[in-house]
XYZ file of C-alpha atoms in Angstrom:
443
model
C -91.999 -22.091 -61.740
C -92.792 -25.593 -63.010
C -92.714 -28.212 -60.159
C -93.900 -31.429 -61.290
C -94.050 -35.247 -59.926
C -93.192 -37.776 -62.162
C -95.957 -40.430 -61.875
C -99.509 -40.058 -60.567
C -99.159 -42.920 -58.433
C -98.934 -42.341 -54.663
C -95.351 -42.902 -53.131
C -95.945 -43.565 -49.578
C -92.539 -44.150 -47.607
C -94.862 -46.417 -45.048
C -94.614 -50.354 -44.789
C -97.159 -52.667 -43.509
C -95.506 -54.219 -40.193
C -94.941 -57.764 -39.993
C -96.732 -58.164 -37.080
C -99.890 -57.672 -38.962
C -99.821 -61.114 -40.071
C -100.112 -62.517 -36.869
C -102.493 -60.018 -35.198
C -106.010 -60.598 -36.606
C -107.659 -57.739 -34.238
C -109.349 -55.426 -36.614
C -108.288 -51.567 -36.254
C -111.487 -49.347 -37.503
C -111.822 -45.533 -37.359
C -114.198 -44.257 -34.762
C -117.777 -42.686 -35.295
C -119.398 -40.137 -33.221
C -121.247 -42.689 -31.581
C -117.729 -44.035 -29.974
C -116.953 -40.753 -28.232
C -118.391 -41.686 -24.673
C -116.574 -44.982 -24.889
C -113.207 -43.334 -26.107
C -113.406 -40.716 -23.460
C -113.783 -43.532 -20.814
C -111.048 -45.591 -22.315
C -108.690 -42.509 -22.296
C -109.061 -41.789 -18.876
C -108.592 -45.254 -17.795
C -105.244 -45.764 -19.599
C -103.858 -42.413 -18.726
C -105.446 -42.455 -15.159
C -106.298 -38.762 -15.199
C -109.304 -36.638 -16.106
C -109.574 -36.313 -19.724
C -112.604 -34.321 -20.294
C -111.014 -30.849 -21.290
C -108.583 -32.377 -23.916
C -111.282 -34.720 -25.386
C -113.724 -31.876 -25.924
C -110.772 -29.244 -27.410
C -109.774 -32.220 -29.665
C -113.284 -32.696 -30.819
C -113.776 -29.142 -31.220
C -110.782 -28.825 -33.654
C -111.969 -27.322 -36.835
C -110.366 -29.990 -39.022
C -111.111 -32.858 -36.574
C -113.448 -35.930 -38.026
C -114.408 -38.622 -35.971
C -112.553 -40.884 -38.215
C -109.356 -39.712 -37.181
C -109.573 -41.825 -34.095
C -108.513 -45.192 -34.860
C -109.747 -48.141 -32.604
C -108.234 -51.228 -31.876
C -111.338 -53.561 -31.124
C -112.137 -57.262 -30.200
C -115.528 -57.341 -30.240
C -117.414 -54.713 -28.178
C -113.979 -54.237 -25.971
C -111.755 -51.277 -26.974
C -108.144 -52.373 -26.655
C -106.468 -49.553 -28.332
C -106.616 -46.036 -29.621
C -104.748 -43.362 -31.770
C -105.625 -39.980 -32.989
C -104.377 -37.982 -35.704
C -104.708 -34.225 -36.162
C -104.709 -32.413 -39.763
C -102.298 -29.522 -39.683
C -100.535 -27.482 -42.536
C -96.877 -26.622 -41.784
C -94.825 -23.673 -42.769
C -91.778 -24.367 -44.383
C -89.542 -21.425 -45.458
C -91.713 -19.929 -48.315
C -93.834 -23.084 -48.901
C -96.574 -24.779 -46.937
C -96.553 -28.809 -46.485
C -99.600 -30.789 -45.363
C -98.907 -32.605 -41.885
C -100.559 -34.492 -39.296
C -99.804 -35.148 -35.743
C -100.153 -38.130 -33.918
C -101.750 -38.082 -30.385
C -102.987 -40.586 -27.699
C -101.483 -43.807 -29.167
C -102.248 -46.012 -26.261
C -102.851 -50.094 -25.770
C -104.319 -51.662 -22.649
C -101.520 -52.978 -20.303
C -102.150 -56.521 -20.927
C -101.443 -56.297 -24.745
C -98.309 -54.347 -24.460
C -94.971 -55.641 -25.600
C -96.902 -58.021 -28.234
C -96.782 -56.028 -31.407
C -99.900 -54.421 -30.922
C -98.311 -50.742 -30.457
C -96.703 -51.133 -33.830
C -99.757 -52.647 -35.346
C -101.619 -49.694 -34.399
C -98.891 -47.275 -35.476
C -98.855 -48.497 -38.786
C -102.532 -47.986 -39.114
C -101.986 -44.358 -37.934
C -99.321 -43.717 -40.326
C -101.541 -45.034 -43.293
C -104.320 -42.759 -41.937
C -101.983 -39.923 -42.061
C -101.050 -40.612 -45.728
C -104.634 -41.333 -46.528
C -105.506 -37.841 -45.388
C -103.023 -36.250 -47.515
C -100.204 -35.549 -45.125
C -96.494 -35.478 -46.309
C -95.015 -35.491 -42.911
C -96.202 -36.900 -39.424
C -95.104 -35.331 -36.194
C -95.408 -35.970 -32.371
C -94.220 -35.523 -29.083
C -93.361 -38.327 -26.973
C -91.393 -39.883 -23.984
C -90.917 -43.374 -25.768
C -88.672 -42.428 -28.526
C -87.370 -46.020 -28.861
C -90.748 -47.383 -29.684
C -91.028 -45.165 -32.448
C -87.364 -44.945 -33.760
C -87.796 -48.884 -34.797
C -90.797 -47.402 -37.149
C -88.663 -44.822 -38.877
C -89.406 -41.849 -36.836
C -86.414 -39.564 -36.285
C -85.722 -36.993 -33.683
C -86.403 -33.590 -35.366
C -86.752 -30.210 -33.497
C -85.511 -29.058 -30.005
C -87.171 -27.587 -26.950
C -86.263 -23.872 -26.720
C -86.871 -21.953 -23.571
C -85.202 -19.517 -21.260
C -86.043 -19.073 -17.531
C -84.976 -15.998 -15.279
C -85.798 -14.352 -12.078
C -88.555 -11.850 -12.368
C -86.917 -9.368 -10.261
C -83.579 -9.738 -12.412
C -85.420 -9.426 -15.622
C -87.206 -6.142 -14.516
C -83.634 -4.650 -13.603
C -82.186 -5.800 -17.069
C -85.430 -4.335 -18.802
C -84.832 -1.037 -17.228
C -81.029 -1.024 -18.184
C -82.143 -1.486 -21.608
C -84.187 1.652 -21.635
C -87.803 0.132 -20.720
C -89.471 2.776 -18.751
C -91.738 1.734 -15.665
C -95.572 1.582 -15.921
C -96.136 5.410 -16.545
C -93.850 6.144 -18.935
C -94.338 3.285 -21.219
C -94.246 3.905 -25.069
C -97.096 1.437 -25.711
C -100.075 0.506 -23.741
C -100.119 -3.078 -22.405
C -103.244 -4.647 -21.566
C -105.210 -7.797 -21.758
C -106.655 -9.038 -24.918
C -110.288 -8.364 -26.089
C -111.997 -10.780 -27.911
C -112.755 -8.177 -31.221
C -108.964 -8.347 -31.581
C -108.489 -11.872 -32.951
C -107.846 -10.586 -36.368
C -105.015 -8.491 -35.272
C -103.355 -11.533 -33.264
C -103.744 -13.328 -36.560
C -102.162 -10.552 -38.472
C -99.128 -10.200 -36.230
C -98.634 -14.215 -36.498
C -98.969 -13.931 -40.369
C -96.253 -11.138 -40.650
C -93.960 -13.653 -38.843
C -94.841 -16.912 -40.379
C -93.269 -16.474 -43.921
C -89.703 -17.790 -43.807
C -90.336 -20.034 -40.448
C -89.909 -23.529 -40.533
C -92.344 -25.921 -38.756
C -95.012 -23.404 -37.547
C -98.649 -24.203 -37.850
C -100.346 -22.186 -40.580
C -103.474 -20.809 -38.577
C -106.705 -19.750 -40.483
C -109.708 -17.949 -38.872
C -111.445 -21.017 -37.719
C -108.158 -22.478 -36.344
C -107.602 -18.983 -34.284
C -111.137 -19.137 -32.832
C -110.627 -22.727 -31.851
C -106.977 -21.989 -30.424
C -108.552 -19.197 -28.545
C -111.366 -21.202 -26.973
C -108.979 -23.892 -25.859
C -108.379 -23.601 -22.135
C -104.445 -23.823 -22.386
C -103.718 -20.144 -21.441
C -104.377 -17.948 -18.344
C -103.921 -14.389 -19.848
C -102.822 -12.985 -23.395
C -101.405 -9.270 -23.070
C -101.409 -7.046 -26.084
C -99.152 -4.344 -26.784
C -101.171 -1.241 -28.469
C -99.953 1.843 -30.477
C -102.278 4.787 -30.400
C -104.449 6.921 -28.203
C -107.464 4.453 -27.909
C -106.871 1.356 -26.168
C -110.591 0.254 -26.646
C -111.028 0.892 -30.328
C -113.260 -1.741 -32.224
C -111.082 -1.306 -35.592
C -107.807 -0.494 -36.223
C -107.890 3.154 -37.690
C -106.276 5.173 -35.021
C -104.833 2.579 -32.666
C -102.744 -0.506 -33.805
C -102.202 -3.869 -32.208
C -98.329 -4.228 -32.311
C -97.732 -7.359 -30.366
C -98.968 -10.133 -28.165
C -97.762 -12.433 -25.399
C -99.781 -15.647 -24.484
C -99.293 -16.538 -20.653
C -99.888 -19.806 -18.741
C -98.797 -19.474 -15.048
C -95.361 -18.177 -14.786
C -94.555 -19.433 -18.594
C -94.836 -17.441 -21.861
C -96.060 -19.692 -24.227
C -96.118 -17.424 -27.113
C -94.846 -13.840 -27.750
C -94.522 -12.250 -31.159
C -94.516 -8.540 -32.398
C -94.958 -6.862 -35.622
C -91.481 -6.801 -37.520
C -91.403 -2.920 -37.475
C -91.841 -3.101 -33.842
C -89.701 -5.404 -31.972
C -88.905 -3.101 -28.943
C -92.686 -3.843 -27.825
C -91.581 -7.507 -26.916
C -89.510 -5.877 -24.191
C -92.472 -3.819 -22.811
C -94.573 -7.071 -22.923
C -91.980 -8.859 -20.885
C -91.952 -5.973 -18.401
C -95.772 -6.165 -18.179
C -95.612 -10.278 -17.442
C -92.591 -9.849 -15.025
C -94.336 -7.210 -12.934
C -97.573 -9.251 -12.880
C -95.657 -12.313 -12.007
C -94.173 -10.647 -8.773
C -97.620 -9.551 -7.754
C -98.656 -13.095 -7.877
C -95.603 -14.332 -6.020
C -93.815 -16.238 -8.930
C -90.277 -15.609 -8.694
C -89.120 -17.021 -12.042
C -90.493 -16.537 -15.808
C -90.042 -19.078 -18.466
C -90.050 -18.017 -22.241
C -90.882 -20.650 -24.893
C -89.704 -19.141 -28.506
C -87.779 -20.106 -31.384
C -83.918 -20.044 -30.610
C -83.409 -16.837 -32.606
C -85.993 -14.919 -30.666
C -84.137 -11.987 -29.284
C -85.477 -11.983 -26.020
C -83.668 -15.214 -25.237
C -80.623 -12.667 -24.878
C -82.579 -10.441 -22.341
C -82.989 -13.713 -20.084
C -79.163 -14.732 -20.361
C -78.209 -11.024 -19.528
C -80.622 -11.053 -16.465
C -78.512 -14.091 -15.136
C -81.165 -16.639 -16.499
C -80.474 -19.792 -18.422
C -81.304 -21.010 -21.858
C -82.226 -24.298 -22.984
C -81.821 -25.487 -26.653
C -82.126 -29.225 -26.101
C -83.616 -32.424 -27.905
C -85.209 -33.869 -24.501
C -86.876 -31.894 -22.013
C -88.301 -33.886 -18.847
C -87.830 -36.999 -20.999
C -89.953 -35.757 -23.970
C -88.688 -35.151 -27.490
C -90.088 -34.268 -30.961
C -90.144 -36.454 -33.549
C -91.026 -36.593 -37.280
C -91.585 -39.143 -40.230
C -91.782 -38.406 -43.907
C -94.727 -40.167 -45.369
C -94.541 -39.353 -48.951
C -90.995 -38.080 -50.138
C -91.983 -37.247 -53.688
C -94.874 -35.059 -52.766
C -93.093 -33.456 -49.906
C -90.303 -32.384 -52.294
C -92.785 -31.365 -54.891
C -94.339 -29.076 -52.064
C -90.610 -27.597 -51.384
C -89.968 -26.752 -54.995
C -89.734 -23.270 -54.368
C -87.356 -23.739 -51.376
C -85.073 -25.930 -53.739
C -85.037 -23.280 -56.577
C -83.885 -20.359 -54.338
C -81.140 -22.542 -52.304
C -79.800 -23.298 -55.813
C -79.832 -19.585 -56.947
C -78.277 -18.461 -53.797
C -75.561 -21.120 -54.032
C -75.073 -20.252 -57.800
C -74.894 -23.893 -58.532
C -74.966 -24.504 -62.417
C -78.225 -26.452 -63.608
C -79.589 -28.778 -64.587
C -79.002 -30.850 -61.475
C -79.874 -34.207 -60.142
C -79.546 -35.880 -56.664
C -80.856 -39.311 -55.865
C -81.729 -40.978 -52.775
C -81.594 -44.509 -51.807
C -83.564 -45.138 -48.793
C -83.681 -48.804 -47.495
C -84.091 -50.249 -50.977
C -86.384 -47.098 -52.296
C -85.156 -44.579 -54.912
C -86.132 -41.104 -55.557
C -84.690 -38.449 -57.790
C -84.744 -34.553 -57.512
C -84.025 -32.656 -60.452
C -83.830 -28.779 -60.463
C -83.424 -27.093 -64.081
C -83.882 -23.467 -64.082
C -87.351 -22.907 -62.611
C -88.375 -26.380 -62.984
C -88.235 -28.763 -60.218
C -89.346 -32.293 -60.588
C -89.458 -35.239 -57.968
C -89.869 -38.775 -58.924
C -89.603 -42.436 -57.427
C -88.087 -45.362 -58.699
C -85.089 -43.521 -60.044
C -81.693 -42.929 -58.661
C -79.308 -41.156 -61.292
C -75.337 -41.197 -60.653
C -74.971 -38.984 -57.910
C -76.988 -40.169 -54.904
C -77.085 -40.406 -51.142
C -77.968 -43.571 -49.181
C -79.323 -43.625 -45.898
C -81.996 -45.068 -43.493
C -85.595 -43.801 -43.400
C -84.990 -41.638 -40.163
C -81.879 -39.659 -41.596
C -83.781 -39.307 -44.907
C -86.569 -37.453 -42.741
C -83.839 -35.435 -40.958
C -82.368 -34.433 -44.215
C -85.666 -33.296 -45.899
C -86.865 -31.415 -42.808
C -83.173 -29.651 -42.498
C -82.465 -31.394 -39.214
C -79.624 -33.330 -40.476
C -75.995 -32.454 -39.090
C -73.903 -33.031 -42.190
C -70.438 -33.337 -40.312
C -71.922 -35.926 -37.748
C -73.652 -38.150 -40.309
C -70.743 -38.293 -42.649
C -68.211 -39.191 -39.963
C -70.607 -41.726 -38.415
C -71.362 -43.058 -41.806
C -74.977 -42.598 -41.334
C -75.073 -41.233 -45.099
C -72.903 -42.897 -48.009
C -72.266 -40.549 -50.844
C -71.978 -41.984 -54.380
C -69.947 -39.227 -55.736
C -68.277 -35.876 -54.318
C -71.030 -34.109 -56.141
C -73.647 -35.692 -54.234
C -72.449 -34.408 -51.126
C -72.042 -30.830 -52.343
C -75.568 -30.693 -53.712
C -76.857 -32.482 -50.565
C -75.414 -29.514 -48.407
C -76.907 -26.950 -50.911
C -80.216 -28.464 -51.033
C -80.746 -29.373 -47.743
C -78.946 -27.035 -45.159
C -79.553 -27.239 -41.453
C -82.642 -25.073 -40.542
C -84.114 -23.860 -37.160
C -87.361 -26.135 -37.063
C -89.603 -24.990 -34.364
C -92.962 -26.265 -33.306
C -95.276 -23.484 -31.298
C -95.944 -24.902 -28.094
C -99.174 -22.784 -27.676
C -100.909 -25.273 -30.233
C -100.378 -28.352 -28.217
C -99.971 -27.042 -24.678
C -101.423 -29.332 -22.117
C -104.828 -27.995 -20.737
C -105.811 -26.991 -17.408
């Protein structure tokens, strides 16, 4: 398949803020020597102990001191922002992405444009790091929306009474401890590769999941964001160092009464039920009445929680916090998604060649699909195009646009009927999900 970009020039969809013309305070990348001052600054701004969070961020295998941006006036630190470098799975493709964390300004400078000034610098740093998408989790969505960030992704979790869950699991044929098909026990350090294997088996075809290499896995397992990891073992030897006779077929990551990740081998889906039974039993032993499962909306265990009389939440805002995203380089993002577009065109049996343009707040982009060739370019539009703002363009590219709502509220204007048809084919709504374990607050 040929996936090409028309021009070698970068095509960032980021703008310099007008406040930059009147704010003269420099923003500089941090160095290792700045770490003690940054740690003190973050604790003062957020008014809590930041030692564990700071140490974990610095231990991230992709971390560089320059990923922290500092707003300074002389030796005094006035603001801070940090980006994290990640790779995001998007169906069959992988997309470079960056997270935005700890963007903060001292109280005396708030509401004066310094926050937008620092955000613009962070967006530029993400773009310079090679990211095509930026993402964050925030309780202040209105601030980021003004800069083109869009609500993307939802909180997905279910909650139920532990006793009711056990009763429901027994009704589904899950035996009590002595008769269980698989051994459920705490994870051992040498089984890291098995956890990575199961995650990898579930990764292909997912939308929004973090791609985890071996260094990332080691960092994640050393990050104190969980209390216990349970594994499901198939075979006679529960403590075998390899997987010659005994195979690990599932795992669950638990923090308190919350399951923050639970995955099984695709050929052993019932192992999830036995993992849940072990967690529910242990919860009762620790006087925890409710259990919460954080998992993608399509995870089959949500049905178990509902049948046990629990509730399932699939909401944009949870306790005031939302997920947001922003496309930083549309052309390179569409190039990275070339195989996704080709497959969607094949499934819809749309005759090629096809062209679909995008007019985004004065900027022009064009996506062309012809056979196995997919090309994206800037500064071109074509006859059939969609006009929208930056936030809706982000939602469109990431599969989070509600087409009926967008057309009804005139969030999108279609130059031709063909433009709408192609838009629905190339950019359907998909189940975007950010695994919560990767960014779960530390103890």
